[in-house]
């Protein structure tokens, strides 16, 4: 898409490697326009796709174009968008809904928030186009309440679109009427799951429902509903502005277009990165991300947030697309990409993610409610030095069972970080269990603190110790009593002479 | 008018509004203003810059625009200074305390502050 939009982006940021190596299509306007001014969006070919569709297209042609583009849902599952819209269009109903999932619950993910705060109109336009295609007149954006600025910008955008006759009755003078309203989430990760989200919109407790029936057939208030992620919506106007053939020029055979990643962790350049599907992890982390900071070594890349897996060094040349990442043992997810170095403990990482999913479990189905709790107990024991023979096998069995029998995606994917780290970093787990050692020196209870000859006897550590485990005379080398030591690390951080070693 | 003709007319109107805003200006300063940028101090920088420009009577020559997420998180707040020919300089870490120097060096004397360039 070497057209006006991407050229402007390169004009403004083009000499900077970090930006030059990206392909900013869905983020084409972010950082370039004022998101609170609809004129700037219109000036950047905004709503032209909608205008053209309302003039020249039939609803079916819209869906055919989306199918031809190869666009797949960007929320994580990658379901073909055209197919989803087709299913919804084919159901006869007096009312249908178009929903935007802006709940973005993954810890560390901010792709959707940034897209909305930078360019809210592209989401509105995408949803309106879908409304026309499937025969819906109502759109709902379900957005988490923790995003006040994004909510404010959406409200302003909706108001401005209404004033310009781009939302509401008889859009741009056509027969088509479409309204969009906002619904705020209330802090539940599980409400990012589509059936729980729909329950939440209906005023019910955010718990998932079995599928089938799928939302396309029976969604909000029992009506056919298309529910897509923010990033998917941002892609929709693009398919029509430059045509589906152009869109499908980018990406791989089965994964067309681009993907936005929230690059975080131990990289030099953290931020929002958008690349063509098929770009390798190595290119993202080293070429765009600038490699690992502080001269440390790369250890793993975690993709897909708490539902994903950790990929070690040998997977760096994996192209980023739905199938390749799944084959490598992780998932695309919504786009979180956390980079870890040699100072990261993989057991601790698995525990962190499982702790999150366990506390977010809605409790409805037993495998997730009970299973994740037991897995977390085992992991916690391991990080505290109480790992036992058979723990790893138990984790693997439990994990496999939870994946197969959970009701929704939260449960089905909660064991992923644990299972993938056990597979790729088994030795690290075994070190925790059998040697009671944490190679990355992270798990506090497995660290031994010793005072070396660098000690000048200042006594600062002795005063800092909360359990009086340090003894010594002034100006003489001090010692730590390992039986009293609770491995809190206070002495280590207090010592100004680097005289305390931890191993 | 067909819907497409209507949006094309809107586009022309928008272009006109933006041209009017830009007429007589030497450059536009884009200040990244989303959650991350604001957390890093972009709102304070914007307010300080606005005040400075008005005090010095420079607001007829320079236009400040607030944008969304620039995407380069740990270098926020980020400013892009774009002249009418389209040349762009991108500055990083533009906190409030840099505003005075920014106005005096780059805007008034057209001197680039190399250490701040991204």
XYZ file of C-alpha atoms in Angstrom:
621
model
C 0.000 0.000 0.000
C 2.430 2.602 -1.199
C -0.095 5.340 -1.093
C -0.489 8.680 0.573
C -0.960 7.326 4.057
C 2.084 5.190 4.473
C 4.172 7.754 2.632
C 3.259 10.409 5.149
C 4.270 8.073 7.929
C 7.635 7.445 6.363
C 8.065 11.130 5.607
C 7.723 11.999 9.241
C 9.642 9.135 10.836
C 11.403 7.554 7.917
C 15.045 7.949 8.885
C 14.553 6.327 12.206
C 15.230 2.570 11.986
C 12.633 1.707 14.551
C 9.881 3.158 12.352
C 11.407 2.550 8.935
C 11.344 -1.200 9.406
C 7.694 -1.294 10.345
C 4.652 -1.463 8.081
C 2.174 0.793 9.804
C -1.170 0.165 8.122
C -3.711 -0.182 10.927
C -1.712 2.439 12.836
C -1.449 4.592 9.711
C -2.837 7.697 11.418
C -1.575 7.186 14.963
C 0.862 9.893 15.869
C 0.054 11.814 12.700
C -3.437 13.188 13.261
C -5.355 14.759 16.092
C -7.721 11.977 17.197
C -10.178 14.527 18.592
C -10.633 16.204 15.223
C -12.695 14.346 12.643
C -11.543 16.697 9.879
C -8.049 15.289 10.115
C -9.350 11.742 9.743
C -11.460 12.731 6.752
C -8.490 14.500 5.242
C -6.578 11.218 5.513
C -9.149 9.438 3.285
C -11.353 8.787 6.261
C -14.900 7.539 5.617
C -14.173 7.399 1.878
C -14.498 3.615 2.044
C -17.888 3.948 3.713
C -19.061 6.512 1.166
C -17.999 4.319 -1.741
C -19.675 1.255 -0.246
C -22.954 3.068 0.381
C -22.913 4.280 -3.225
C -21.708 1.285 -5.221
C -21.729 -1.905 -3.166
C -24.276 -4.512 -2.211
C -23.944 -6.033 1.257
C -22.825 -9.332 -0.240
C -20.097 -7.649 -2.265
C -18.709 -6.109 0.918
C -18.455 -9.563 2.479
C -16.949 -11.055 -0.682
C -14.226 -8.400 -0.605
C -13.432 -9.090 3.038
C -13.194 -12.790 2.216
C -10.952 -12.068 -0.758
C -8.633 -9.957 1.370
C -7.907 -12.871 3.661
C -8.440 -10.763 6.785
C -8.474 -12.891 9.932
C -9.582 -11.833 13.407
C -6.856 -10.020 15.278
C -8.162 -10.830 18.752
C -6.046 -13.948 18.878
C -8.016 -16.843 17.402
C -7.530 -15.684 13.810
C -10.921 -16.778 12.529
C -11.560 -15.662 8.908
C -13.453 -12.388 9.237
C -15.357 -12.720 5.956
C -16.739 -16.081 7.019
C -17.899 -14.712 10.362
C -19.725 -11.856 8.662
C -21.269 -14.265 6.150
C -22.688 -16.504 8.886
C -24.228 -13.489 10.581
C -25.640 -12.050 7.362
C -27.264 -15.381 6.465
C -29.395 -15.521 9.622
C -32.800 -13.883 9.233
C -33.570 -11.622 12.150
C -35.363 -8.377 12.920
C -32.284 -7.071 14.653
C -28.550 -7.700 14.509
C -25.532 -6.297 16.349
C -21.972 -5.340 15.562
C -19.681 -5.500 18.579
C -16.148 -4.262 19.086
C -14.150 -6.108 21.730
C -12.003 -3.394 23.278
C -11.598 -5.147 26.612
C -7.852 -5.803 26.108
C -7.191 -7.776 29.263
C -3.737 -9.262 28.569
C -1.228 -7.849 31.060
C 1.238 -5.675 29.196
C -0.890 -5.364 26.053
C -1.735 -1.902 24.819
C -2.265 -2.291 21.097
C -5.989 -1.669 21.232
C -5.714 1.233 23.644
C -3.139 2.962 21.454
C -5.124 2.344 18.288
C -8.222 3.909 19.824
C -6.397 6.817 21.453
C -4.637 7.570 18.184
C -7.314 6.940 15.570
C -10.788 6.161 16.956
C -12.626 6.836 13.688
C -11.110 3.906 11.870
C -12.841 1.574 14.338
C -16.145 3.405 13.915
C -15.888 3.265 10.138
C -15.027 -0.451 10.175
C -18.031 -1.257 12.363
C -20.396 0.830 10.231
C -19.240 -0.969 7.096
C -19.964 -4.294 8.782
C -23.395 -3.086 9.889
C -24.223 -2.400 6.271
C -22.918 -5.782 5.177
C -24.768 -7.937 7.680
C -27.935 -5.849 8.082
C -27.394 -4.466 11.554
C -28.370 -1.011 12.773
C -26.735 -1.119 16.200
C -23.098 -1.184 17.165
C -21.648 -1.628 20.643
C -18.075 -0.977 21.687
C -17.288 -2.910 24.857
C -14.295 -1.146 26.343
C -12.617 -1.652 29.674
C -13.269 1.100 32.207
C -9.537 1.297 32.945
C -9.033 3.170 29.661
C -10.518 6.609 30.435
C -8.700 8.496 27.675
C -9.657 5.955 25.033
C -13.276 6.137 26.221
C -13.245 9.922 26.068
C -11.797 9.950 22.544
C -14.362 7.420 21.372
C -17.173 9.523 22.803
C -15.861 12.614 21.042
C -15.422 10.682 17.792
C -18.965 9.275 17.906
C -20.375 12.727 18.582
C -18.409 14.284 15.714
C -19.360 11.473 13.319
C -23.024 12.037 14.157
C -22.680 15.746 13.435
C -21.251 14.982 10.012
C -24.022 12.470 9.216
C -21.494 9.629 9.269
C -23.393 7.855 12.055
C -27.078 7.810 12.917
C -30.013 7.986 10.537
C -29.565 7.880 6.788
C -25.793 7.996 6.757
C -24.443 10.297 4.032
C -27.964 10.569 2.683
C -28.368 6.824 2.092
C -31.053 4.466 3.405
C -28.636 3.013 5.923
C -28.967 3.813 9.621
C -26.359 2.785 12.179
C -25.698 3.867 15.752
C -22.803 3.030 18.034
C -22.842 3.100 21.803
C -20.239 2.370 24.424
C -20.426 -0.183 27.202
C -17.780 -0.182 29.899
C -16.198 -3.301 31.335
C -15.771 -3.640 35.071
C -12.336 -5.164 35.447
C -12.758 -8.818 34.510
C -10.255 -10.455 32.195
C -12.790 -13.156 31.354
C -15.067 -10.544 29.788
C -12.676 -10.381 26.877
C -14.020 -13.811 25.964
C -16.846 -13.243 23.500
C -19.679 -15.095 25.232
C -18.792 -13.643 28.645
C -18.591 -10.218 27.004
C -22.058 -10.666 25.550
C -23.393 -11.712 28.963
C -21.831 -8.589 30.416
C -23.467 -6.361 27.784
C -26.797 -7.943 28.663
C -26.294 -6.973 32.279
C -25.559 -10.491 33.429
C -22.523 -11.816 35.284
C -19.573 -12.087 32.946
C -19.374 -15.858 32.582
C -18.967 -17.715 29.316
C -21.586 -19.864 27.629
C -21.100 -23.076 25.689
C -20.781 -22.728 21.916
C -22.587 -23.593 19.642
C -24.700 -21.521 19.311
C -22.050 -19.039 18.172
C -22.621 -15.280 18.500
C -23.053 -15.088 14.713
C -26.294 -16.991 15.150
C -27.292 -16.086 18.707
C -25.354 -13.220 20.252
C -26.357 -10.061 22.078
C -29.918 -10.473 23.421
C -30.143 -13.634 21.347
C -29.680 -11.757 18.052
C -27.080 -12.512 15.352
C -23.908 -10.639 16.264
C -20.525 -10.032 14.695
C -17.938 -9.533 17.388
C -14.425 -8.542 16.360
C -11.341 -7.042 17.971
C -10.308 -3.368 17.670
C -7.427 -4.180 15.351
C -9.672 -6.174 13.032
C -11.998 -3.173 12.740
C -9.078 -0.848 12.038
C -8.159 -3.065 9.078
C -11.610 -3.016 7.489
C -11.529 0.466 5.861
C -8.131 -0.431 4.380
C -9.544 -3.421 2.544
C -11.859 -1.093 0.655
C -9.636 1.950 0.250
C -7.058 0.112 -1.776
C -8.969 -3.035 -2.635
C -8.745 -6.622 -1.317
C -6.115 -7.608 -3.872
C -3.736 -4.949 -2.584
C -4.434 -5.949 1.009
C -3.616 -9.573 0.358
C -0.277 -8.677 -1.213
C 1.088 -8.321 2.280
C 1.677 -11.134 4.705
C 1.955 -14.858 4.145
C -0.254 -17.264 2.239
C -2.631 -17.929 5.106
C -2.082 -14.833 7.222
C -2.666 -11.690 5.222
C -1.934 -8.131 6.188
C -0.059 -6.863 9.221
C -0.072 -7.377 12.981
C 0.478 -4.898 15.778
C 2.685 -6.011 18.664
C 3.276 -4.445 22.036
C 7.006 -5.025 22.314
C 7.998 -5.000 25.961
C 10.486 -6.512 28.360
C 14.238 -6.564 28.096
C 14.575 -4.973 24.664
C 16.265 -1.666 24.029
C 13.386 -0.149 22.080
C 10.046 -0.838 23.697
C 6.871 0.314 22.064
C 4.128 -0.394 19.604
C 5.348 -2.197 16.514
C 3.371 -3.091 13.398
C 4.873 -5.507 10.926
C 3.784 -7.583 7.934
C 2.721 -11.082 8.809
C 5.636 -13.355 8.128
C 8.276 -11.071 9.642
C 10.505 -13.176 11.903
C 10.766 -12.787 15.661
C 14.438 -12.046 15.180
C 13.692 -9.067 12.951
C 11.177 -7.671 15.406
C 13.308 -8.145 18.498
C 16.719 -7.274 17.085
C 16.193 -5.057 14.060
C 13.282 -3.031 15.329
C 13.593 -3.682 19.046
C 17.307 -2.963 19.021
C 18.235 -6.210 20.741
C 18.675 -7.008 24.418
C 19.773 -4.252 26.766
C 22.755 -4.155 29.102
C 24.739 -6.621 27.042
C 22.659 -9.539 28.270
C 21.756 -12.639 26.343
C 18.335 -13.371 24.846
C 16.520 -16.140 26.669
C 12.943 -16.306 25.438
C 10.129 -14.405 23.769
C 6.653 -14.740 25.170
C 3.872 -14.208 22.650
C 0.129 -14.107 23.198
C 0.057 -12.868 26.755
C -1.155 -15.197 29.510
C -2.541 -17.567 26.886
C 0.695 -17.963 25.032
C 3.961 -19.802 25.236
C 7.618 -18.944 25.630
C 9.890 -19.461 22.667
C 13.623 -19.850 23.252
C 16.520 -18.932 20.977
C 16.070 -21.691 18.424
C 12.695 -20.234 17.481
C 13.931 -16.729 16.706
C 13.558 -17.292 12.979
C 9.916 -18.285 13.304
C 7.824 -16.080 11.011
C 5.065 -14.296 12.831
C 1.824 -15.773 11.508
C -0.993 -17.813 13.001
C 0.158 -21.254 11.864
C 3.898 -20.887 12.446
C 3.509 -19.626 15.983
C 1.051 -22.399 16.812
C 3.467 -24.975 15.426
C 6.254 -23.533 17.534
C 4.148 -24.107 20.621
C 2.790 -20.628 21.249
C -0.019 -18.519 19.801
C -0.331 -15.174 18.072
C -2.781 -13.934 20.646
C -3.718 -10.304 20.571
C -0.142 -9.165 20.096
C 1.734 -9.053 23.374
C 5.433 -9.762 22.821
C 7.540 -9.892 25.958
C 11.279 -10.362 25.601
C 13.229 -12.098 28.363
C 16.927 -12.267 29.040
C 19.255 -14.495 31.064
C 18.147 -12.805 34.305
C 14.576 -14.026 33.887
C 13.459 -17.153 35.704
C 11.119 -19.128 33.457
C 9.449 -20.847 36.415
C 8.719 -17.444 37.904
C 7.288 -16.250 34.585
C 4.993 -19.264 34.353
C 3.890 -18.670 37.931
C 3.196 -15.000 37.213
C 0.912 -15.768 34.282
C -0.837 -18.635 36.008
C -1.393 -16.463 39.090
C -3.102 -13.959 36.804
C -5.337 -16.417 34.969
C -6.172 -18.250 38.186
C -7.412 -15.098 39.882
C -9.334 -14.096 36.764
C -11.018 -17.482 36.427
C -14.769 -16.911 36.634
C -15.273 -20.172 38.542
C -18.033 -21.598 36.389
C -16.336 -24.785 35.212
C -14.439 -27.170 37.448
C -11.360 -27.852 35.292
C -10.435 -24.165 35.215
C -11.571 -23.242 38.722
C -9.962 -26.168 40.529
C -7.316 -27.176 38.038
C -5.541 -23.837 37.733
C -5.563 -23.481 41.502
C -3.804 -26.822 41.952
C -1.290 -26.031 39.221
C -0.530 -22.736 40.914
C -0.022 -24.471 44.266
C 2.508 -26.842 42.723
C 4.350 -24.004 40.963
C 4.471 -21.918 44.126
C 5.938 -24.845 46.044
C 8.582 -25.258 43.366
C 9.624 -21.609 43.521
C 9.835 -21.800 47.301
C 12.169 -24.755 47.291
C 9.560 -27.355 48.138
C 9.336 -29.022 44.757
C 8.870 -32.795 44.783
C 9.511 -35.765 42.545
C 6.524 -36.101 40.214
C 5.594 -32.408 40.251
C 6.422 -31.848 36.597
C 4.451 -34.869 35.492
C 1.511 -33.715 37.569
C 1.682 -30.244 36.028
C 1.748 -31.717 32.551
C -1.201 -34.007 33.214
C -3.258 -31.317 34.898
C -2.421 -28.836 32.169
C -3.468 -31.196 29.436
C -6.734 -31.989 31.196
C -7.586 -28.334 31.805
C -6.910 -27.490 28.159
C -9.220 -30.206 26.927
C -12.142 -29.751 29.244
C -12.460 -26.058 30.098
C -15.541 -24.235 28.930
C -13.855 -21.179 27.480
C -10.602 -19.823 26.096
C -9.386 -18.570 29.473
C -9.246 -22.065 30.916
C -8.205 -23.683 27.662
C -5.147 -21.493 27.391
C -4.227 -20.867 31.035
C -1.859 -23.865 31.189
C 0.034 -22.743 28.055
C 2.802 -20.692 29.708
C 3.443 -23.525 32.178
C 3.420 -26.305 29.617
C 5.577 -24.431 27.147
C 8.190 -23.462 29.743
C 8.334 -27.032 31.029
C 8.872 -28.230 27.469
C 11.532 -25.667 26.550
C 13.220 -25.129 29.898
C 12.789 -28.414 31.730
C 16.314 -28.257 33.133
C 15.513 -24.985 34.852
C 12.496 -26.542 36.557
C 14.547 -29.577 37.601
C 17.168 -27.278 39.095
C 14.454 -25.689 41.244
C 13.033 -29.043 42.305
C 16.100 -31.223 42.814
C 18.947 -28.787 43.502
C 16.713 -26.168 45.108
C 18.501 -23.578 42.992
C 17.172 -20.801 40.778
C 19.730 -20.372 37.958
C 18.477 -16.875 37.088
C 18.680 -15.861 40.763
C 15.107 -14.665 40.903
C 13.167 -17.010 43.192
C 13.880 -15.445 46.536
C 13.586 -18.524 48.726
C 16.145 -20.385 46.648
C 18.889 -17.830 46.976
C 21.755 -18.069 49.422
C 23.253 -14.828 50.558
C 26.890 -14.775 51.691
C 29.131 -11.910 52.771
C 32.513 -11.810 51.050
C 35.914 -10.327 52.015
C 34.894 -7.042 50.407
C 33.011 -6.408 53.642
C 34.433 -3.473 55.608
C 32.261 -4.030 58.637
C 30.090 -0.928 58.336
C 27.118 -2.764 59.833
C 24.541 -1.389 57.423
C 23.347 -4.858 56.447
C 23.068 -5.895 60.083
C 20.732 -2.989 60.698
C 18.753 -3.694 57.565
C 18.153 -7.354 58.342
C 14.567 -7.807 59.608
C 15.327 -11.117 61.365
C 18.721 -10.305 62.931
C 20.444 -12.985 60.906
C 23.666 -10.986 60.508
C 26.334 -10.850 63.149
C 29.725 -9.112 63.281
C 31.868 -6.565 65.063
C 32.333 -3.058 63.708
C 35.075 -2.800 61.074
C 35.256 -6.598 60.909
C 33.780 -8.908 58.275
C 30.171 -9.803 59.073
C 28.405 -13.151 58.546
C 24.889 -14.222 57.667
C 23.332 -17.118 59.571
C 21.751 -19.246 56.822
C 19.227 -20.789 59.225
C 17.816 -17.430 60.244
C 18.016 -15.874 56.796
C 14.629 -15.477 55.108
C 16.177 -14.504 51.752
C 14.432 -11.147 51.633
C 17.389 -9.523 49.875
C 17.452 -6.389 52.059
C 21.125 -6.787 52.930
C 21.994 -7.271 49.265
C 20.331 -4.021 48.265
C 21.646 -2.110 51.282
C 25.343 -2.987 50.910
C 27.232 -0.159 49.230
C 30.413 -2.169 48.789
C 29.031 -5.083 46.725
C 30.220 -7.353 49.488
C 27.156 -9.573 49.485
C 26.885 -12.340 46.929
C 23.774 -14.218 46.096
C 23.723 -17.597 44.445
C -25.406 13.674 -4.299
C -24.387 10.075 -3.748
C -22.804 9.144 -0.430
C -19.427 9.044 -2.111
C -19.879 12.518 -3.515
C -20.891 13.709 -0.061
C -17.787 12.331 1.593
C -15.632 13.754 -1.175
C -17.206 17.144 -0.545
C -16.520 16.727 3.176
C -12.945 15.859 2.311
C -12.531 19.083 0.336
C -13.993 21.061 3.211
C -11.644 19.375 5.680
C -8.669 20.083 3.465
C -9.717 23.720 3.331
C -10.088 23.952 7.104
C -6.651 22.471 7.600
C -5.068 24.750 4.980
C -6.589 27.726 6.735
C -5.100 26.568 10.011
C -1.708 26.208 8.385
C -1.637 29.470 6.448
C 1.165 31.772 7.518
C 2.731 29.100 9.673
C 6.382 28.153 9.535
C 6.016 24.754 11.145
C 3.714 22.405 12.996
C 4.720 20.859 16.282
C 3.017 17.525 16.838
C 2.902 16.559 20.493
C 2.156 12.901 21.178
C -0.760 12.850 23.626
C -2.076 9.441 24.559
C -1.979 7.687 27.924
C 1.744 6.860 27.840
C 2.757 10.263 26.601
C 0.632 12.008 29.223
C 2.073 9.781 31.925
C 5.527 10.878 30.790
C 4.528 14.539 31.066
C 3.230 15.419 27.609
C 0.286 17.426 28.959
C 2.610 19.630 31.012
C 4.901 20.091 28.020
C 1.965 21.000 25.804
C 0.651 23.568 28.285
C 4.096 25.058 28.834
C 4.769 25.237 25.109
C 1.401 26.830 24.408
C 2.002 29.479 27.049
C 5.515 30.195 25.812
C 4.393 30.607 22.216
C 1.637 33.018 23.203
C 3.961 35.030 25.456
C 6.490 35.431 22.694
C 3.891 36.115 20.038
C 5.052 33.049 18.148
C 1.643 31.428 17.924
C 1.046 33.000 14.541
C 4.083 31.198 13.161
C 3.858 27.829 14.870
C 0.901 25.531 15.288
C 0.764 22.894 18.011
C -1.245 19.769 17.319
C -1.887 16.902 19.661
C -1.751 13.425 18.224
C -2.278 9.931 19.503
C 0.228 7.264 20.325
C 3.553 7.651 18.553
C 4.548 4.149 19.542
C 8.050 4.625 20.896
C 7.153 4.239 24.513
C 10.298 4.735 26.542
C 11.238 7.919 24.692
C 8.020 9.771 25.325
C 7.028 12.609 25.220
C 7.908 12.755 21.549
C 7.633 15.902 19.415
C 7.667 16.026 15.625
C 8.520 19.426 14.199
C 7.403 19.529 10.580
C 8.051 22.507 8.324
C 5.893 23.506 5.379
C 8.094 21.612 2.947
C 7.382 18.450 4.896
C 10.791 18.018 6.540
C 10.455 16.470 9.908
C 12.626 16.447 13.009
C 11.655 14.037 15.758
C 12.650 14.877 19.321
C 12.530 12.501 22.262
C 11.989 12.940 26.021
C 10.536 16.419 25.575
C 9.599 17.119 29.163
C 8.375 20.464 30.456
C 11.817 21.644 31.531
C 13.036 21.519 27.933
C 10.328 23.776 26.535
C 12.139 27.063 27.016
C 15.295 25.838 25.308
C 13.228 24.222 22.570
C 11.464 27.463 21.764
C 14.598 29.583 21.946
C 16.869 27.286 19.976
C 14.757 25.400 17.459
C 11.782 27.661 16.929
C 13.368 31.094 17.188
C 16.850 30.421 15.868
C 16.099 27.346 13.766
C 18.936 25.551 15.544
C 18.445 21.822 15.898
C 19.197 20.406 19.333
C 21.092 17.317 18.279
C 21.120 15.558 21.676
C 17.363 15.447 21.685
C 16.861 13.907 18.278
C 15.397 10.396 18.330
